[in-house]
XYZ file of C-alpha atoms in Angstrom:
389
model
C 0.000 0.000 0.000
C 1.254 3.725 -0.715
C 1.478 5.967 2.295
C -0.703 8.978 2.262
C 1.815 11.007 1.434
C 5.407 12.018 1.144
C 5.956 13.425 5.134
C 5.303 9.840 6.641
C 8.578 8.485 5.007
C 10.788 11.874 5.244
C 14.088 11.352 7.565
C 14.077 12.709 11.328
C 15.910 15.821 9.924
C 13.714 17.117 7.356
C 10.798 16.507 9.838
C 12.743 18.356 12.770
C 13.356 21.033 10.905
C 9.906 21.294 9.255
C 8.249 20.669 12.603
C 10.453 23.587 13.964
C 9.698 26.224 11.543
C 5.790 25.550 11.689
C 5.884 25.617 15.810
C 7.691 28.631 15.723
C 4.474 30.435 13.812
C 2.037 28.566 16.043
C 3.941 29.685 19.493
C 4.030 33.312 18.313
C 0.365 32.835 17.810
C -0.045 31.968 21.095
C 2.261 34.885 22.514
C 5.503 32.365 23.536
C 8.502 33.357 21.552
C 10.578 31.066 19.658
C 12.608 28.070 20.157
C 15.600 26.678 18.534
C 15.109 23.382 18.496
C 12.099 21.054 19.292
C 13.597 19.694 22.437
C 13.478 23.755 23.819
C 9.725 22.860 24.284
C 10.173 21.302 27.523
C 10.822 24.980 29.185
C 6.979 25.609 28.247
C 4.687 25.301 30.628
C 1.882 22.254 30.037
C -1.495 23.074 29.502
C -4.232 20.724 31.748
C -7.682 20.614 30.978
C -8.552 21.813 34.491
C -6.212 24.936 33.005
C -8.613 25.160 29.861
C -11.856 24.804 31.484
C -10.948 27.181 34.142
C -9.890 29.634 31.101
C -12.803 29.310 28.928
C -15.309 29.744 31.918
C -13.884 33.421 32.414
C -13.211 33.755 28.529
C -15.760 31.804 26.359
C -15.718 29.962 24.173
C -12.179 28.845 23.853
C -10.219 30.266 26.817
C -9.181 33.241 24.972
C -6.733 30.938 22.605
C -6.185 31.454 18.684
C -8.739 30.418 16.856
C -9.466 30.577 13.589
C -11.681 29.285 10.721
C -14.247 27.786 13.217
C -17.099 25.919 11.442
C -18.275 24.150 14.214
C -18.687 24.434 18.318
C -18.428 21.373 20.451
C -18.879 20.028 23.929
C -17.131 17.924 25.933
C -17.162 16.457 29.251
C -16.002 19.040 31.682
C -17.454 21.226 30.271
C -14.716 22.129 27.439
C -15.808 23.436 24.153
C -13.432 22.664 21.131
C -13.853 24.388 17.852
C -14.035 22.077 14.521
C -12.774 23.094 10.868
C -14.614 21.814 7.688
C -10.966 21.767 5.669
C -9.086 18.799 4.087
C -8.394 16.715 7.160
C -8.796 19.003 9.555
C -8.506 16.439 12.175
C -5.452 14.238 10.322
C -8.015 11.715 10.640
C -7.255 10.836 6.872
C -3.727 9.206 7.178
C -5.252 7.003 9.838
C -7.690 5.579 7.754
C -5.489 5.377 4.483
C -3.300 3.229 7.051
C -6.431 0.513 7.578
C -7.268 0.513 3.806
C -10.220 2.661 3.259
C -10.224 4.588 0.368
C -12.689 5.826 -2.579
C -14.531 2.480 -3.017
C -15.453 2.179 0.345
C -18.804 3.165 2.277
C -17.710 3.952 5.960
C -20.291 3.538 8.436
C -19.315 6.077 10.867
C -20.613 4.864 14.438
C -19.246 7.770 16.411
C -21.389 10.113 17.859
C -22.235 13.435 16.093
C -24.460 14.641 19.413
C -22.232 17.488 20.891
C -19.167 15.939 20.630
C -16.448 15.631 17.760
C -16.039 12.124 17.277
C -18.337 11.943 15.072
C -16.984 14.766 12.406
C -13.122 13.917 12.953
C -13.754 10.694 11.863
C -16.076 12.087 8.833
C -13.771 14.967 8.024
C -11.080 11.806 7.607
C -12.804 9.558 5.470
C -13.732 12.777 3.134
C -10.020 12.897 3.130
C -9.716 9.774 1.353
C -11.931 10.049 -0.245
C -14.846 7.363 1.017
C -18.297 8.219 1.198
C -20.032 7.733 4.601
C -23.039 6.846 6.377
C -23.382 9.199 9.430
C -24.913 6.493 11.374
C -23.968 7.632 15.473
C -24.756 5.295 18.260
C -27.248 3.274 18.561
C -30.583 2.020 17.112
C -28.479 -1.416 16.158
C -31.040 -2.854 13.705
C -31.377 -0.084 11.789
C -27.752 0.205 11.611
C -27.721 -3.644 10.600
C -30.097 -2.606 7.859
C -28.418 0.152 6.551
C -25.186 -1.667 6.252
C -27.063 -4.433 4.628
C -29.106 -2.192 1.985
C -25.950 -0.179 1.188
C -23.085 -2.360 0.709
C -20.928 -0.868 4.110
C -17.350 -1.979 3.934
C -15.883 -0.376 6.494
C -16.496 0.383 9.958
C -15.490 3.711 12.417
C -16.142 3.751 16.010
C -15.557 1.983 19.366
C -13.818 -1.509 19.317
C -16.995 -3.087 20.603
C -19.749 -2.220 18.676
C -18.945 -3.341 16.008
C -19.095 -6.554 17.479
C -22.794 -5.758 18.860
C -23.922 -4.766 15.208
C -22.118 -8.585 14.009
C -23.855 -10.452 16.117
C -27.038 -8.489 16.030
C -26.774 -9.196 12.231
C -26.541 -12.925 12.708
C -29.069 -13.141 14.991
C -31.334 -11.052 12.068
C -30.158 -13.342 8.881
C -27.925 -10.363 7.475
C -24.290 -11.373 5.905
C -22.770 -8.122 5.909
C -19.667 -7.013 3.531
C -17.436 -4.958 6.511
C -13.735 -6.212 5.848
C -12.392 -2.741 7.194
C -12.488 -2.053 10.721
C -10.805 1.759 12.478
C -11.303 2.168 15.679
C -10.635 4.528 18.760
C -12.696 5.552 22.117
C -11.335 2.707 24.070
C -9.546 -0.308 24.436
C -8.728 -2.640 21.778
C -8.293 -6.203 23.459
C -6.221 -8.759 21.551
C -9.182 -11.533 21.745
C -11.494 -8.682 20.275
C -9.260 -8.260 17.349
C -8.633 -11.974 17.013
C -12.552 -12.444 16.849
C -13.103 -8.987 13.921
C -10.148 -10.858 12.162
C -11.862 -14.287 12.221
C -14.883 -12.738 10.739
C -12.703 -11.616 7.651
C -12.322 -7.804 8.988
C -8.973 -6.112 9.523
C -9.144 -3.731 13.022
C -6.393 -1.431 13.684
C -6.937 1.550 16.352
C -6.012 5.093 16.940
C -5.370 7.292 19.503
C -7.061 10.616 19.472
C -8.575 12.926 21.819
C -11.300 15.914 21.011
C -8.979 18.640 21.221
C -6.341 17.167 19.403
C -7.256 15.605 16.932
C -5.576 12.310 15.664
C -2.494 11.729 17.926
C -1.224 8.409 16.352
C -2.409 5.462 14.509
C -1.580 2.086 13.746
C -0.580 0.688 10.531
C -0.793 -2.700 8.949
C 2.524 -3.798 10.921
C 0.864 -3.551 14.297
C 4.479 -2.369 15.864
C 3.009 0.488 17.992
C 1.440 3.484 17.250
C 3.218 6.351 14.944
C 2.775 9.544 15.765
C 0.628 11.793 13.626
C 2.891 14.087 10.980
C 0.912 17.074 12.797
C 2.081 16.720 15.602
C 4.677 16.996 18.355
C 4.452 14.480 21.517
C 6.432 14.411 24.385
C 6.561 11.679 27.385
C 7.255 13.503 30.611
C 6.913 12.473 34.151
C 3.754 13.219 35.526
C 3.340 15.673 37.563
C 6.143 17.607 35.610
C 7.039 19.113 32.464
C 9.937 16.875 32.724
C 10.613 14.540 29.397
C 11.429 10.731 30.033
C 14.195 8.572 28.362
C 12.962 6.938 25.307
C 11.075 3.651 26.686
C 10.201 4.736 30.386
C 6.744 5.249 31.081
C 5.063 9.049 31.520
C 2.335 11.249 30.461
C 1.332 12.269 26.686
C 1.986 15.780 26.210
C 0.856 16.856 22.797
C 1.638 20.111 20.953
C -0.523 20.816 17.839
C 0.638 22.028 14.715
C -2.598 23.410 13.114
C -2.689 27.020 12.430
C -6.588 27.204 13.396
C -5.847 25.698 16.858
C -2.246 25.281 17.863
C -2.433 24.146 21.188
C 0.529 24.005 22.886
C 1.835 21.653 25.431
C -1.547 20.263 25.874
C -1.172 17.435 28.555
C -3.556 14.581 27.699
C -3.819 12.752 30.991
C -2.734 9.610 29.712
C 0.423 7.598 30.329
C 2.291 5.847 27.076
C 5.844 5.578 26.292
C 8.245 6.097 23.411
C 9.251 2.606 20.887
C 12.959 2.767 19.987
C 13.357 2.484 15.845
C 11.039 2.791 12.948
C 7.864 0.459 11.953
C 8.463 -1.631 9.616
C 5.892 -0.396 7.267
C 8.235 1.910 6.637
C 6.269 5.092 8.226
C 9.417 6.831 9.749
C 7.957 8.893 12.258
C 8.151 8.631 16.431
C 6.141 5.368 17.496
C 4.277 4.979 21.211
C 3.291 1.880 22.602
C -0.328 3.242 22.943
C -2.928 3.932 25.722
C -1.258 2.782 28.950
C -3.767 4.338 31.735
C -3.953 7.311 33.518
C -1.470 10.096 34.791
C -3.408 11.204 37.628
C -2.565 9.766 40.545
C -3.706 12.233 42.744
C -4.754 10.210 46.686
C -6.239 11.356 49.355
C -3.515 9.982 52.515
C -4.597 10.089 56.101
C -7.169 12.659 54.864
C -4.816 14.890 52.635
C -4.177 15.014 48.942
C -1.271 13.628 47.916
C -0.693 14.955 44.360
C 2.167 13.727 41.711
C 3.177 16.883 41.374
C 4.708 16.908 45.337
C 5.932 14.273 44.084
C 7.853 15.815 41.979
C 8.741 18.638 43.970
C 10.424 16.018 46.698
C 12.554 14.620 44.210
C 13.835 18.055 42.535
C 15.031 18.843 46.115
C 17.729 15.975 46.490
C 20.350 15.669 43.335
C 21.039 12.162 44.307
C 17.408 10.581 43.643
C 16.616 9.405 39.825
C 12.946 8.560 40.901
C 10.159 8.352 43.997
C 7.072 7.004 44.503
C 4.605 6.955 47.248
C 2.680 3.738 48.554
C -0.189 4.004 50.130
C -1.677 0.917 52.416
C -3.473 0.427 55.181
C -2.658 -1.388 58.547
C -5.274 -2.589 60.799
C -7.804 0.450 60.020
C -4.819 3.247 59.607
C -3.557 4.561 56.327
C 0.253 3.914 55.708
C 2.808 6.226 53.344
C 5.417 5.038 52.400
C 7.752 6.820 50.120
C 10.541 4.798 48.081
C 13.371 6.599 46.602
C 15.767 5.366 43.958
C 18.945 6.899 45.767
C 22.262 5.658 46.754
C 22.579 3.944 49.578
C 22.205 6.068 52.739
C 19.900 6.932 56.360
C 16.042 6.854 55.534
C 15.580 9.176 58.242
C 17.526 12.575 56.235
C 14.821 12.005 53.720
C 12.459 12.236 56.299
C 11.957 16.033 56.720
C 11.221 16.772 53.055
C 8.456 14.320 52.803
C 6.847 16.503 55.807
C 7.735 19.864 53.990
C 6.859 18.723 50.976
C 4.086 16.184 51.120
C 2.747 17.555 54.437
C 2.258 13.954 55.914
C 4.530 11.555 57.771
C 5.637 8.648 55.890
C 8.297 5.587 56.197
C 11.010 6.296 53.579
C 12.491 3.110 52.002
C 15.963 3.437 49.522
C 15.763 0.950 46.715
C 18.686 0.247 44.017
C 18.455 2.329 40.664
C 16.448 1.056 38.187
C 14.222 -1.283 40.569
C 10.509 0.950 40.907
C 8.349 -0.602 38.196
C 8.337 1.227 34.864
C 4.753 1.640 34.734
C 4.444 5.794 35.049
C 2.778 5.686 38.839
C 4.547 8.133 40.740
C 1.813 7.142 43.550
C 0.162 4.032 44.010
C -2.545 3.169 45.725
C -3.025 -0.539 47.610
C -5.668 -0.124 49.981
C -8.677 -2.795 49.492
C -11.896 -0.962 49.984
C -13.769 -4.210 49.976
């Protein structure tokens, strides 16, 4: 299969420098001045969705951001209201669906919702890109969607990775042999015996990850080697909490900065934890790869009654040179909550760590020194045992 088009097999330098030039506009757009290389992004500060909703609410609709060529208003949970665009692949929705096959001869039944939120339209906006035509079918109403896709010849599929599998049976059950080989998904999780079941049914399922004010974030191709990172966009993996970027292959937040001159957002933390593949795919797509969806950066806990947020976390370890990472435990003993804070740290007295978990955390807690390298590379900087049952 071609690739969509020339930037997904361009080398790292003529994206780095392309990617530079076009962040440059977008971060004089939003009042930042420029950088001289990609990796200068870091000294930004990240922008939270508690940060956005708390700006739009005193400047509505969009926080006061740059916004341009608007067609459409949407709603999220939160609230947060995203603006759409109407242009060629406004969303970069496109290159993920050239990546799972669909094209010009293919009807897309597009099972996302159009009610408020953007699902819906990215995912129509892409398959315009290639384009498909599309049945605008939202959630729901499953035998009329088993009819439609009967009557009209659907041969591909958009929307969560389980409905489809509701609409399959639900076909069965109604004596309809439907003609879906195509299968792109997002929303939620993709399980391996899911995908095993679309692909014993003859349909090919790959997934993307994507978020309603992003956009299309990465994708998987027909190699199934991780997820490459959209051409219009920049990611970062940082520790959560922070700003901070990871080495390549540790596990920390998504932080995405968008590259599309009607909504550059910049340093837009996504709340999820992922973490950077070393090499290329071998489909020969050359850009960055993630290993996908990998749960969820806030750990925030509430300890003997107090918030413990990651980033105190954070804050404990930037005061001590000598520790490469922390995280806090919480348990409980008989009915009492227990903190317990490990450090990655040479090896040394507990008890000097001991005052900056009170100053910093404001609890009490048991610190423990572990060997480099031994907390779990999973992205919790806090983690919660305690059993509620």
């Amino acid at each position: 299969m071609a690739h969509f088009d020339a930037l997904e097999t361009r080398s790292a330098d003529e994206r780095a420098s392309a990617q530079l030039a076009a962040l440059n506009v977008r971060l004089s757009a939003n009042g930042f001045g420029p950088v001289e290389a990609l990796a200068d992004l870091s000294s930004l500060p990240v922008l939270r969705k508690s940060d956005l909703a708390r700006r739009q609410k005193g400047e509505p609709p969009f926080g006061g951001l740059p916004v341009s060529n608007a067609a459409h208003v949407f709603q999220s949970p939160g609230p947060i209201y995203e603006p759409g665009g109407v242009s060629h692949d406004w969303w970069r929705m496109g290159r993920f669906l050239h990546a799972c096959g669909v094209g010009k001869s293919d009807i897309v039944q597009n099972c996302f919702g159009y009610h408020l939120t953007p699902a819906g339209m990215i995912f129509e906006n892409g398959a315009r890109a290639v384009g498909a035509t599309v049945l605008p079918a939202g959630t729901g109403q499953t035998d009329l969607q088993v009819r439609a896709a009967s009557d009209i010849g659907t041969t591909a599929y958009a929307g969560t990775p389980d409905y489809l599998k509701v609409i399959l049976d639900r076909a069965e059950e109604m004596g309809e042999k439907l003609r879906i080989t195509k299968a792109a998904v997002g929303g939620g999780a993709l399980f391996p015996s899911l995908r095993k079941e679309y692909a014993d049914r003859g349909i090919a399922c790959l997934q993307c990850y994507a978020t309603a004010d992003l956009g299309n974030i990465s994708y998987e191709s027909p190699a199934m080697e991780g997820m490459i990172v959209d051409e219009g966009v920049i990611v970062e993996v940082v520790r959560p909490g922070t700003g901070d970027p990871v080495p390549e292959g540790e596990v920390g937040e998504v932080v995405v900065t968008t590259l599309n001159p009607d909504y550059p957002l910049i340093r837009f933390a996504t709340g999820d934890l992922s973490a950077v593949m070393t090499g290329q795919s071998p489909c020969g797509r050359t850009n960055m790869r993630i290993k996908g969806w990998m749960g969820r950066a806030d750990q925030t806990t509430k300890i003997k009654g107090m918030f413990v947020r990651p980033e105190q976390v954070a804050d404990f370890v930037a005061r001590h040179a000598e520790i490469a990472r922390a995280r806090v435990v919480a348990t409980r003993e008989g009915e009492m909550d227990v903190m317990t804070v490990r450090i990655e740290a040479p090896q040394g007295e507990p008890e000097r760590y001991e005052g900056s978990v009170v100053a910093v955390l404001k609890l009490k807690g048991r610190v423990e020194i572990v060997p480099p390298g031994s907390l779990p590379n999973d992205g919790k900087v806090i983690d919660d045992q305690r059993v509620y049952d």
